[in-house]
């Protein structure tokens, strides 16, 4: 039986819904190909515990069953107290998996504030059923009791409870790494489902020095990973099928200092040569692709135009690419536009994007129908932060748009001494969803209840299955210390992790959110989604395999999941009339645009030279730092600089111990290149060397990309050596350093100075 799964019941069993017959993992071709489990179950233990208890146990394989156990939310003993002092010896051993058995305990969470009310955290494990009779029960034994269940008793989105509610079992989609034998840093996955039933994945991969682009067929059977380009500097991958049924993989690539889009097409027998698809002198970025009802492959992206960033589109039809067309128009063209999304329907395509207009980010929609572009529509245009849309078109040609929302005056002045404060870059995150049926604006019911406002939800992605139900994928924030945000709304947030969750809307009910397996990672980079010809929903996401046992990145890779359409009769999503978001908030600086223009035009002539004022920020953190969970993503930092603060330059300075990891530093430098615009905005390649007194914290800046991060040696960290090693490093690489936080224990004792490389503070 191949992954196509000719027998529908077997398909349902393999990818998540209850069925009858024999369960077995789909045959995916070569032995080295990824193999989905027949079913995967998450077992959460100790939900009713008020004090720590051991939940050691095992999954018992019956005759004919093939089981595997994997850790899910496991934890280590907290060896240090709130102030960093040594904690007590562990009462219970560290959580771990041993074959089909595990050692795991409920245990108190580490808290940010000493004396905070304890939070007991429950461990969880994954049981992968590789093969076995469908009617045969799975048996689980723990130190607190045993229980049994059959796969049919736990369908997707319907968890079961055992041991009087102390244990929860939920079915989750089985996942596989897209290419686990490749140990480069995989990122930014794309999916494409073809009319003939094939499914393709594509991604970029960093090898420690440069990027490569890969593609791999996942259905009807897994093919080999095909390297489409290598030795490059790549950002983002898109995939789709054109009118000649060729599968395109398209990526942004920097050549001679400029970003353009390049693509290769597979015609069933071989791949075409790489073709340059954009030719502008400015950076062409943030691209997406989708196929419309006529089979045309549409490509959308952003490009600078006359001091602003605009959205462009073109399509491939009959073997040729159309002329480019600017999609932004009217009010939406009044500022920088970012993050376009595109989806195809019977009558054409829908393009959504966000733009900075009237002092805030707003979401716009434009449809191409009847061989022409319709007027730009406003999706969200309040003073709130409304950005990063996702778009999908259902079988009735209704357009679904999801986006993130945060507070008003985003990126404006904040701080303890600010009387009228704006919204910090990562003060909140919520997801909103609307449906456009022609000129009518509608919305589903109950999304706010499914995604509580007290939590952080972001990076939405949309797909509509063959039953007409929308699937919403979002990332959700988890912190190692549960009391972090409540006690430190403007302070550091340590060890963040974002995991992908899936929700499905049918009738008037949201199912989920369901946390996907091995999805922990950073908060940028949306998951990819595609529905194949058989109705299976395919998902792909980037992960660095951080989890509750270790919040640091382990291995950057792409995971793939597949979920079959539900066996129950389709229930049409119930929609209600809706109005756009509104907010009574007033801008903190109503004449800000005039003030920015005035200072940028200001000139002083002295001694035959003319001087101008350039404003910037050279100490900005992001989620790359372990304490930067409250600072937002790299993209948030640059959007703040370009738009909310209207800066002329920026240096993102995440900590040495966070960017010394090669892919993190590669990504930080690459992102600076993405936002460089000649004569408009300059981005430094920068990081913070976090050394305590007497050497002190210093921000390190470069104007050329490529210098390696200088690690902090033990002698320097302890003050036994000074900054001479740093100064020589800066001379070799053409860099500069700036001491900062000089009035704290992170300050310098001023015992070292080199005015050639350090002349600012």
XYZ file of C-alpha atoms in Angstrom:
761
model
C 0.000 0.000 0.000
C 1.587 3.324 -1.042
C 1.122 6.711 0.563
C -1.735 7.274 -1.862
C -3.538 4.569 0.134
C -6.030 3.172 -2.309
C -8.223 1.973 0.518
C -9.816 5.054 2.077
C -10.210 3.462 5.480
C -6.502 2.774 5.678
C -5.808 6.392 4.805
C -7.973 7.537 7.683
C -6.227 5.206 10.079
C -2.794 6.286 8.999
C -3.335 9.995 9.413
C -5.522 10.461 12.410
C -9.232 9.604 12.211
C -10.763 6.390 13.629
C -11.366 3.438 11.294
C -11.616 -0.345 11.187
C -9.244 -2.952 9.744
C -5.511 -3.326 10.216
C -3.339 -0.357 11.147
C -0.019 -0.120 9.357
C 2.359 2.642 8.382
C 2.005 3.610 4.705
C 4.570 2.162 2.328
C 6.681 5.137 1.305
C 9.055 3.486 -1.102
C 12.780 3.242 -0.421
C 13.921 2.034 3.030
C 15.630 5.392 3.614
C 12.424 7.308 2.934
C 10.531 8.901 5.838
C 7.900 6.572 7.290
C 4.810 7.929 9.009
C 3.587 6.029 12.042
C 0.144 4.475 11.661
C -0.974 6.568 14.635
C 0.629 8.758 17.293
C -0.790 9.430 20.753
C 0.301 12.045 23.296
C -0.067 10.803 26.884
C -0.018 13.513 29.570
C 0.488 12.265 33.118
C -0.367 13.654 36.557
C -2.890 16.314 35.582
C -4.478 16.309 39.052
C -1.269 16.341 41.083
C -0.808 19.103 43.649
C 2.586 17.833 44.791
C 5.320 16.091 42.791
C 4.759 12.397 42.105
C 6.530 9.794 39.984
C 4.765 8.678 36.804
C 7.353 6.229 35.547
C 5.801 3.812 33.098
C 5.907 1.920 29.848
C 3.907 1.211 26.717
C 3.346 -2.532 26.533
C 3.415 -4.003 23.024
C 0.862 -6.758 22.447
C 1.545 -9.529 19.946
C 1.608 -8.011 16.458
C 2.042 -4.441 17.713
C 5.064 -2.316 16.896
C 5.407 0.593 19.324
C 7.910 3.398 19.812
C 8.025 5.902 22.678
C 9.378 9.442 22.327
C 9.695 12.196 24.902
C 7.302 15.113 24.473
C 7.165 17.493 27.435
C 9.847 16.152 29.739
C 11.845 18.191 32.229
C 14.993 18.293 34.305
C 15.334 18.930 38.010
C 15.804 22.628 38.808
C 19.364 22.678 40.134
C 19.498 26.423 40.830
C 17.251 28.626 42.938
C 15.603 31.914 41.855
C 18.747 33.920 42.571
C 21.086 31.469 40.885
C 22.170 29.765 44.099
C 22.418 26.003 44.259
C 19.108 24.299 44.783
C 18.372 21.156 46.772
C 19.258 17.706 45.575
C 16.555 16.253 43.317
C 13.709 14.448 45.046
C 12.857 12.697 41.786
C 15.151 11.758 38.882
C 15.310 13.705 35.640
C 12.726 12.750 33.028
C 13.941 10.449 30.273
C 12.817 7.780 27.815
C 14.370 4.312 27.783
C 13.127 2.214 24.888
C 9.368 1.808 25.361
C 9.633 2.875 29.020
C 10.074 6.256 30.646
C 11.063 7.925 33.891
C 8.909 11.011 34.424
C 7.450 12.986 37.309
C 5.211 15.911 37.949
C 7.413 18.635 39.387
C 7.238 22.309 40.371
C 7.997 24.740 37.573
C 10.956 27.097 37.880
C 9.545 30.532 38.705
C 10.890 33.982 37.934
C 9.875 35.489 41.276
C 11.004 33.959 44.564
C 8.045 32.870 46.667
C 5.653 32.749 43.723
C 2.742 30.355 43.976
C 3.994 26.947 42.816
C 2.885 25.550 39.480
C 2.975 21.771 39.122
C 3.922 20.750 35.584
C 2.761 17.475 34.045
C 5.076 15.420 31.811
C 3.981 13.878 28.525
C 5.276 11.204 26.171
C 4.433 10.175 22.621
C 3.525 6.612 21.713
C 3.930 5.850 18.007
C 1.949 2.860 16.771
C 3.880 1.533 13.795
C 1.739 -1.523 13.103
C -0.903 -3.723 14.687
C -4.514 -4.889 14.372
C -6.876 -1.921 14.527
C -9.061 -3.436 17.205
C -6.158 -4.274 19.467
C -5.809 -2.058 22.536
C -2.694 -0.192 23.558
C -1.716 -0.855 27.156
C 0.057 1.712 29.330
C 1.390 0.946 32.785
C 2.524 3.614 35.253
C 3.467 3.708 38.924
C 0.078 5.303 39.600
C -1.988 2.771 37.666
C -2.544 1.145 34.280
C -5.054 1.748 31.486
C -5.900 0.562 27.970
C -7.452 2.145 24.893
C -8.001 1.283 21.256
C -7.039 3.741 18.498
C -10.702 4.020 17.482
C -11.551 5.344 20.964
C -9.263 8.365 20.525
C -9.944 10.114 17.194
C -8.332 13.394 16.263
C -9.502 16.372 18.373
C -11.266 14.067 20.877
C -8.908 13.316 23.794
C -9.761 10.612 26.316
C -9.207 10.642 30.099
C -8.005 7.772 32.271
C -7.232 7.085 35.936
C -10.091 9.348 37.058
C -8.836 12.293 35.016
C -5.184 12.101 36.026
C -4.131 11.055 32.508
C -5.115 12.478 29.123
C -4.568 10.666 25.824
C -4.920 12.596 22.560
C -4.255 11.583 18.993
C -1.847 13.848 17.139
C -0.798 13.771 13.478
C 2.265 11.566 12.915
C 5.268 13.557 11.730
C 8.507 12.807 9.914
C 11.632 14.894 9.294
C 11.808 15.899 5.657
C 15.401 14.657 5.393
C 16.810 13.512 8.712
C 20.055 12.243 7.168
C 20.931 15.840 6.212
C 22.282 17.650 9.266
C 22.433 21.164 7.869
C 20.150 23.879 9.236
C 16.874 23.399 7.341
C 14.435 26.303 7.258
C 11.491 28.050 5.556
C 9.628 25.039 4.114
C 7.111 25.189 1.272
C 4.493 22.691 0.067
C 2.819 22.212 -3.309
C -0.038 19.809 -4.115
C -0.514 19.086 -7.824
C -3.666 18.346 -9.799
C -2.441 14.785 -10.430
C -2.134 14.027 -6.708
C 1.556 14.626 -6.102
C 2.824 16.535 -3.073
C 6.180 18.292 -3.091
C 8.186 19.821 -0.271
C 10.951 22.381 -0.657
C 13.247 24.110 1.797
C 16.555 25.893 2.202
C 19.483 24.423 4.127
C 22.595 26.023 5.642
C 25.746 23.872 5.608
C 27.886 26.004 7.927
C 29.107 28.333 5.189
C 26.400 28.803 2.524
C 22.803 27.910 1.683
C 21.360 25.268 -0.617
C 17.822 24.764 -1.942
C 16.212 21.319 -1.870
C 13.019 19.747 -3.174
C 11.521 16.349 -2.422
C 8.408 14.580 -3.619
C 6.366 13.257 -0.689
C 3.480 11.661 -2.560
C 2.605 9.193 -4.111
C 5.885 7.967 -2.614
C 8.894 9.681 -1.148
C 11.561 10.468 -3.692
C 15.162 11.501 -3.069
C 16.098 14.974 -1.884
C 17.061 16.976 -4.969
C 19.546 19.813 -4.508
C 18.434 22.595 -6.844
C 21.186 25.079 -6.007
C 24.034 25.345 -3.506
C 26.844 27.601 -2.356
C 24.391 30.489 -2.201
C 22.840 33.089 0.088
C 19.131 32.223 0.112
C 16.060 33.577 1.871
C 12.728 31.813 1.625
C 11.324 29.125 -0.654
C 7.968 28.895 -2.457
C 6.523 26.064 -4.545
C 3.608 25.549 -6.911
C 2.326 23.975 -10.140
C 1.894 25.891 -13.391
C -0.549 25.434 -16.292
C 1.736 22.877 -17.968
C 1.742 20.821 -14.742
C 5.344 21.663 -14.038
C 6.298 21.964 -10.364
C 8.212 25.149 -9.642
C 10.489 25.827 -6.687
C 11.293 29.529 -6.331
C 13.743 31.135 -3.923
C 15.184 34.567 -3.161
C 18.950 34.708 -3.629
C 21.519 37.439 -3.098
C 23.924 37.856 -6.008
C 26.384 40.759 -6.169
C 24.638 42.531 -3.314
C 21.090 42.345 -4.700
C 18.231 39.992 -3.881
C 16.284 38.543 -6.806
C 13.914 35.617 -7.278
C 15.105 32.492 -9.059
C 13.245 29.306 -9.946
C 13.513 25.841 -11.447
C 10.671 23.733 -12.849
C 10.204 19.944 -12.894
C 8.297 18.590 -15.907
C 8.060 14.983 -14.737
C 11.378 13.895 -16.199
C 13.889 16.529 -15.135
C 14.494 19.975 -13.699
C 14.967 23.055 -15.863
C 17.940 25.351 -15.500
C 17.641 28.050 -12.854
C 15.786 31.058 -14.241
C 16.039 34.583 -12.873
C 12.478 35.807 -12.399
C 13.071 39.403 -11.229
C 15.552 41.950 -12.559
C 15.128 45.076 -10.453
C 18.073 46.832 -8.809
C 16.324 46.643 -5.425
C 15.727 43.594 -3.209
C 12.883 41.304 -4.328
C 11.807 39.380 -1.221
C 9.084 37.767 0.916
C 7.681 35.823 -2.029
C 4.782 33.375 -2.080
C 3.224 31.259 -4.860
C -0.218 29.765 -5.584
C -2.139 28.179 -8.494
C -5.462 29.620 -9.649
C -8.492 27.886 -11.175
C -7.080 28.225 -14.693
C -3.858 26.511 -13.694
C -1.731 29.650 -13.713
C 1.039 29.828 -11.134
C 1.030 33.202 -9.395
C 4.044 34.721 -7.721
C 3.877 37.677 -5.316
C 6.730 39.494 -3.578
C 7.904 42.865 -2.230
C 10.265 45.421 -3.778
C 11.345 48.996 -2.950
C 9.736 51.644 -5.149
C 10.470 55.374 -4.727
C 11.330 55.146 -1.046
C 8.622 52.654 -0.064
C 8.260 48.884 -0.290
C 5.466 47.674 -2.596
C 3.863 44.323 -3.471
C 4.200 42.949 -6.999
C 2.681 39.961 -8.820
C 3.066 37.996 -12.043
C 1.924 34.582 -13.282
C 3.212 31.709 -15.404
C 0.758 30.532 -18.073
C 1.554 28.387 -21.093
C 5.266 28.283 -20.466
C 5.875 32.010 -20.108
C 5.791 34.528 -17.308
C 3.517 37.559 -17.552
C 4.619 41.134 -17.054
C 4.923 42.347 -13.478
C 2.076 44.324 -11.928
C 2.135 46.383 -8.747
C -0.608 45.159 -6.428
C -0.407 47.940 -3.860
C -2.472 50.984 -4.774
C -4.290 53.884 -3.164
C -4.007 54.115 0.615
C -2.110 50.831 0.789
C 0.685 52.374 -1.296
C 1.241 55.190 1.185
C 3.994 53.415 3.123
C 6.009 50.241 3.327
C 4.171 47.007 2.510
C 5.311 43.643 3.847
C 4.645 39.905 3.960
C 2.289 39.278 1.020
C 0.249 36.065 0.895
C -1.548 34.600 -2.132
C -4.198 31.928 -2.682
C -5.934 30.706 -5.821
C -9.631 30.092 -6.428
C -11.977 29.309 -9.310
C -12.128 32.873 -10.558
C -8.569 34.034 -9.909
C -6.363 34.822 -6.946
C -6.497 36.790 -3.716
C -3.455 38.657 -2.414
C -3.213 39.932 1.168
C -0.430 41.958 2.762
C 0.186 44.442 5.539
C 1.228 48.046 5.102
C 2.290 50.873 7.379
C -0.239 53.625 6.752
C -1.480 56.449 8.994
C 0.939 55.510 11.775
C 0.013 51.838 12.167
C 0.156 48.506 10.378
C -3.015 47.579 8.506
C -4.031 44.540 6.438
C -5.175 44.829 2.824
C -6.703 42.472 0.264
C -6.817 42.638 -3.516
C -8.444 40.134 -5.860
C -7.680 39.350 -9.480
C -10.849 38.181 -11.241
C -12.130 38.415 -14.787
C -8.606 39.128 -16.041
C -8.300 42.351 -14.067
C -7.339 43.612 -10.655
C -10.212 44.734 -8.468
C -9.934 47.629 -6.029
C -7.841 47.253 -2.888
C -9.983 46.250 0.098
C -9.307 47.058 3.732
C -9.270 43.981 5.974
C -8.039 45.623 9.183
C -7.410 49.367 9.379
C -7.650 50.406 13.026
C -4.862 52.032 15.083
C -4.028 48.543 16.369
C -1.033 46.571 15.114
C -2.558 44.390 12.360
C -0.057 42.473 10.270
C 1.351 39.281 8.735
C -1.758 37.988 6.936
C -2.458 34.506 5.646
C -5.031 33.848 2.922
C -7.010 30.888 1.565
C -9.873 30.502 -0.928
C -12.559 27.844 -0.426
C -14.587 25.914 -3.008
C -17.264 28.644 -3.002
C -14.636 31.250 -3.914
C -14.854 32.862 -0.490
C -11.617 34.443 0.682
C -10.400 33.710 4.209
C -7.849 36.066 5.763
C -6.075 35.597 9.099
C -3.686 38.092 10.672
C -2.026 38.963 13.967
C -3.111 41.797 16.219
C -1.383 43.733 19.002
C -1.982 47.013 20.808
C -2.198 50.509 19.374
C 0.834 52.763 18.915
C 3.006 49.711 18.350
C 6.711 50.491 18.521
C 6.213 53.957 19.973
C 7.786 55.219 23.202
C 7.653 52.830 26.150
C 9.411 52.730 29.503
C 8.899 53.351 33.173
C 9.173 57.133 32.849
C 6.984 57.514 29.765
C 3.649 59.093 30.699
C 1.776 58.101 27.529
C 3.291 54.808 26.520
C 2.838 52.947 23.287
C 2.800 49.192 22.777
C 6.065 47.299 23.092
C 7.176 45.222 20.131
C 6.104 41.988 21.824
C 3.675 43.142 24.480
C 0.861 40.972 23.087
C -0.137 38.786 20.139
C -3.578 37.605 19.027
C -4.901 36.058 15.810
C -7.978 37.357 13.975
C -9.884 35.751 11.104
C -12.387 37.047 8.552
C -14.153 35.587 5.509
C -15.057 37.643 2.431
C -17.961 36.337 0.360
C -18.032 38.772 -2.528
C -18.671 42.143 -0.899
C -19.889 40.614 2.378
C -17.576 40.460 5.371
C -18.176 37.456 7.620
C -16.449 35.751 10.515
C -16.504 32.340 12.218
C -17.831 31.992 15.742
C -15.832 31.490 18.897
C -12.229 31.931 17.789
C -11.506 34.152 20.799
C -12.551 31.306 23.068
C -10.343 28.820 21.268
C -7.314 31.140 21.416
C -7.465 32.863 24.842
C -6.477 36.527 24.838
C -4.160 36.000 27.814
C -1.880 33.838 25.657
C 0.422 34.669 22.747
C -0.760 33.400 19.334
C 0.906 34.376 16.065
C 2.280 33.361 12.638
C -1.108 32.263 11.233
C -1.417 30.009 8.203
C -4.648 28.908 6.486
C -5.892 25.995 4.408
C -9.396 24.802 3.507
C -9.994 21.049 3.330
C -12.260 19.182 0.895
C -15.105 19.321 3.429
C -15.014 23.116 3.228
C -13.610 23.531 6.740
C -10.828 26.044 7.311
C -7.726 24.909 9.171
C -5.868 27.563 11.121
C -2.240 26.981 12.058
C -0.696 29.253 14.674
C 2.402 29.460 16.817
C 1.974 29.642 20.594
C 4.437 30.978 23.157
C 5.601 28.838 26.082
C 8.127 30.035 28.662
C 10.274 27.973 30.989
C 9.103 30.135 33.899
C 5.273 30.310 33.856
C 5.092 33.563 35.851
C 7.422 35.429 33.499
C 5.009 37.724 31.675
C 2.710 38.511 34.570
C 5.522 39.815 36.764
C 7.767 41.388 34.160
C 5.580 42.969 31.457
C 8.417 45.223 30.312
C 11.405 43.127 31.361
C 13.372 40.235 29.992
C 11.598 36.999 29.173
C 13.962 34.061 29.422
C 13.986 30.811 27.440
C 10.977 31.257 25.169
C 9.662 28.553 22.864
C 7.010 28.743 20.173
C 5.124 25.613 19.080
C 2.765 25.088 16.139
C -0.892 24.384 16.943
C -3.671 23.354 14.548
C -7.383 24.216 14.721
C -10.267 23.172 12.457
C -13.618 24.959 12.143
C -16.780 22.998 11.254
C -20.344 24.084 11.909
C -20.010 26.577 14.733
C -17.262 24.681 16.590
C -13.507 25.002 16.693
C -11.594 21.769 17.247
C -8.243 22.295 18.936
C -5.834 23.943 19.327
C -3.821 20.764 18.933
C -0.096 21.065 19.598
C 1.934 19.481 16.807
C 4.812 17.135 17.511
C 8.402 18.397 17.388
C 7.351 21.935 16.471
C 9.268 23.911 19.118
C 11.346 26.764 17.771
C 11.500 30.500 17.180
C 8.506 32.722 16.448
C 9.191 33.772 12.855
C 8.663 31.509 9.874
C 5.107 30.399 9.211
C 4.172 26.748 8.799
C 3.265 25.649 5.272
C -0.009 23.926 4.351
C -1.461 22.270 1.244
C -4.458 20.009 0.539
C -3.809 17.253 -1.990
C -6.184 15.760 -4.554
C -7.303 13.046 -2.116
C -8.225 15.600 0.545
C -5.228 15.000 2.800
C -3.951 18.111 4.550
C -0.162 18.329 4.423
C 1.740 20.476 6.891
C 5.400 21.462 7.166
C 7.198 23.664 9.655
C 10.665 24.694 10.771
C 11.839 23.581 14.201
C 15.088 23.732 16.131
C 13.916 20.900 18.402
C 13.923 23.014 21.546
C 11.530 21.590 24.116
C 10.641 21.760 27.804
C 13.716 19.722 28.723
C 16.055 22.074 26.885
C 14.919 25.478 25.618
C 18.048 26.013 23.510
C 18.232 25.141 19.806
C 19.495 21.627 19.081
C 19.054 20.940 15.355
C 17.323 23.117 12.766
C 15.160 20.947 10.546
C 11.846 20.713 8.729
C 9.096 18.365 9.906
C 6.201 17.148 7.743
C 2.761 15.869 8.782
C -0.285 14.642 6.886
C -3.889 14.612 8.143
C -6.661 12.878 6.195
C -10.041 14.485 5.671
C -12.497 13.455 8.438
C -14.763 10.473 7.760
C -17.874 12.214 9.103
C -20.255 14.048 6.735
C -19.123 17.564 5.941
C -20.542 20.287 8.180
C -20.423 23.699 6.538
C -18.709 26.389 8.612
C -21.237 28.732 10.186
C -20.461 32.394 9.577
C -21.850 35.604 11.016
C -21.811 39.163 9.649
C -18.773 41.051 10.888
C -17.365 44.543 11.051
C -13.703 45.560 10.848
C -11.740 45.920 14.069
C -11.999 49.280 15.754
C -10.025 51.129 18.397
C -10.546 54.521 19.969
C -6.828 54.975 20.560
C -5.300 58.231 19.410
C -1.788 58.454 17.961
C 0.844 59.451 20.513
C 2.552 61.681 17.949
C -0.094 62.958 15.516
C 2.482 65.044 13.599
C 5.220 62.442 13.645
C 5.543 62.198 9.860
C 6.131 65.943 9.618
C 8.736 65.811 12.383
C 10.587 62.945 10.711
C 10.583 64.742 7.358
C 11.861 67.932 8.986
C 14.791 66.259 10.741
C 15.737 64.285 7.634
C 15.803 67.464 5.572
C 17.838 69.410 8.120
C 21.358 70.351 7.000
C 24.237 72.264 8.564
C 27.163 73.610 6.544
C 30.478 74.122 8.283
C 34.018 74.387 6.972
C 33.002 73.549 3.452
C 31.132 70.411 4.524
C 27.427 69.686 4.836
C 26.140 67.632 7.766
C 22.857 65.760 8.176
C 21.193 64.073 11.154
C 20.770 60.286 11.044
C 18.781 58.551 13.750
C 19.218 54.929 14.737
C 19.311 52.229 17.394
C 22.495 50.270 18.115
C 21.255 48.145 21.017
C 18.206 46.142 19.995
C 17.533 42.574 21.123
C 15.268 39.938 19.596
C 14.079 36.425 20.385
C 17.478 35.181 19.204
C 18.694 35.969 22.744
C 17.638 33.633 25.542
C 16.356 36.700 27.430
C 14.796 38.264 24.331
C 11.436 36.540 24.323
C 9.772 39.855 25.116
C 11.541 41.724 22.309
C 9.929 40.117 19.275
C 11.500 38.592 16.190
C 14.228 39.872 13.899
C 11.502 40.970 11.495
C 9.744 42.863 14.304
C 12.972 44.736 15.042
C 13.462 45.859 11.454
C 9.820 46.778 10.946
C 10.030 48.878 14.100
C 13.134 50.592 12.754
C 11.850 51.154 9.214
C 8.304 52.180 10.067
C 7.287 52.744 13.692
C 10.456 54.643 14.650
C 11.370 55.853 11.138
C 15.057 55.233 11.854
C 17.871 55.546 9.361
C 19.958 52.675 10.725
C 19.755 49.734 13.103
C 22.118 47.332 14.805
C 20.477 44.204 16.225
C 22.760 43.176 19.100
C 21.806 39.785 20.439
C 24.129 38.217 23.000
C 27.387 36.486 22.114
C 26.370 33.171 23.631
C 23.237 33.173 21.445
C 24.771 34.176 18.099
C 27.935 32.105 18.473
C 25.797 29.246 17.129
C 26.660 29.423 13.386
C 23.150 29.401 11.955
C 21.934 32.064 14.388
C 24.726 34.436 13.329
C 24.179 33.590 9.643
C 20.486 34.380 10.042
C 21.155 37.637 11.920
C 23.546 38.852 9.213
C 21.266 37.710 6.398
C 18.296 39.562 7.888
C 20.360 42.748 7.984
C 20.975 42.307 4.257
C 17.259 41.805 3.611
C 16.460 45.270 4.920
C 19.408 47.191 3.475
C 18.139 49.784 1.009
C 20.708 52.100 -0.518
C 20.181 55.768 0.408
C 17.175 54.797 2.561
C 18.179 52.474 5.411
C 21.404 50.933 6.725
C 21.591 47.766 8.818
C 24.760 46.962 10.772
C 26.005 43.424 11.365
C 26.154 43.452 15.123
C 26.019 41.556 18.388
C 26.537 42.206 22.089
C 29.566 40.834 23.935
C 28.050 40.303 27.362
C 31.004 40.413 29.771
C 30.570 41.536 33.357
C 32.622 44.194 35.177
C 35.462 45.151 34.888
C 35.536 44.403 31.142
C 31.895 45.266 30.617
C 29.225 44.766 27.981
C 30.067 46.065 24.525
C 28.078 46.179 21.318
C 30.189 45.064 18.357
C 29.375 46.546 14.934
C 30.496 45.808 11.385
C 29.663 47.434 8.060
C 30.781 44.348 6.121
C 29.241 40.910 6.513
C 31.265 37.835 7.312
C 33.249 38.347 10.518
C 32.907 35.414 12.891
C 31.601 35.962 16.407
C 34.426 36.293 18.940
C 33.700 33.911 21.833
C 34.150 35.085 25.405
C 36.963 33.102 26.973
C 36.983 32.133 30.635
C 39.809 34.514 31.551
C 38.037 37.474 29.953
C 34.695 36.587 31.528
C 36.315 36.609 34.968
C 38.240 39.834 34.441
C 41.688 38.222 34.460
C 42.302 39.595 30.974
C 41.144 42.818 29.415
C 39.821 43.855 26.012
C 43.030 43.710 23.941
C 41.951 40.472 22.280
C 38.660 42.134 21.280
C 40.434 45.212 19.887
C 42.737 43.123 17.693
C 39.700 41.196 16.423
C 37.994 44.486 15.528
C 41.076 45.753 13.688
C 41.281 42.560 11.618
C 37.611 42.710 10.662
C 37.033 46.455 10.307
C 34.683 46.608 13.290
C 33.889 48.938 16.169
C 32.729 48.458 19.739
C 30.607 50.577 22.058
C 30.601 50.108 25.872
C 27.133 50.310 27.371
C 25.197 49.934 30.659
C 28.262 51.622 32.139
C 26.583 52.457 35.462
C 25.760 48.844 36.334
C 27.590 45.616 37.115
C 27.640 45.120 33.342
C 29.741 48.251 32.917
C 33.438 48.652 32.193
C 36.205 49.731 34.535
C 37.721 51.822 31.704
C 41.032 50.024 32.062
C 41.210 49.337 28.298
C 40.609 51.625 25.359
C 41.568 51.791 21.708
C 40.268 54.954 20.011
C 40.816 53.377 16.598
C 38.047 50.833 17.163
C 36.222 52.193 20.231
C 35.357 55.879 20.176
C 31.677 55.889 21.192
C 29.723 54.936 24.301
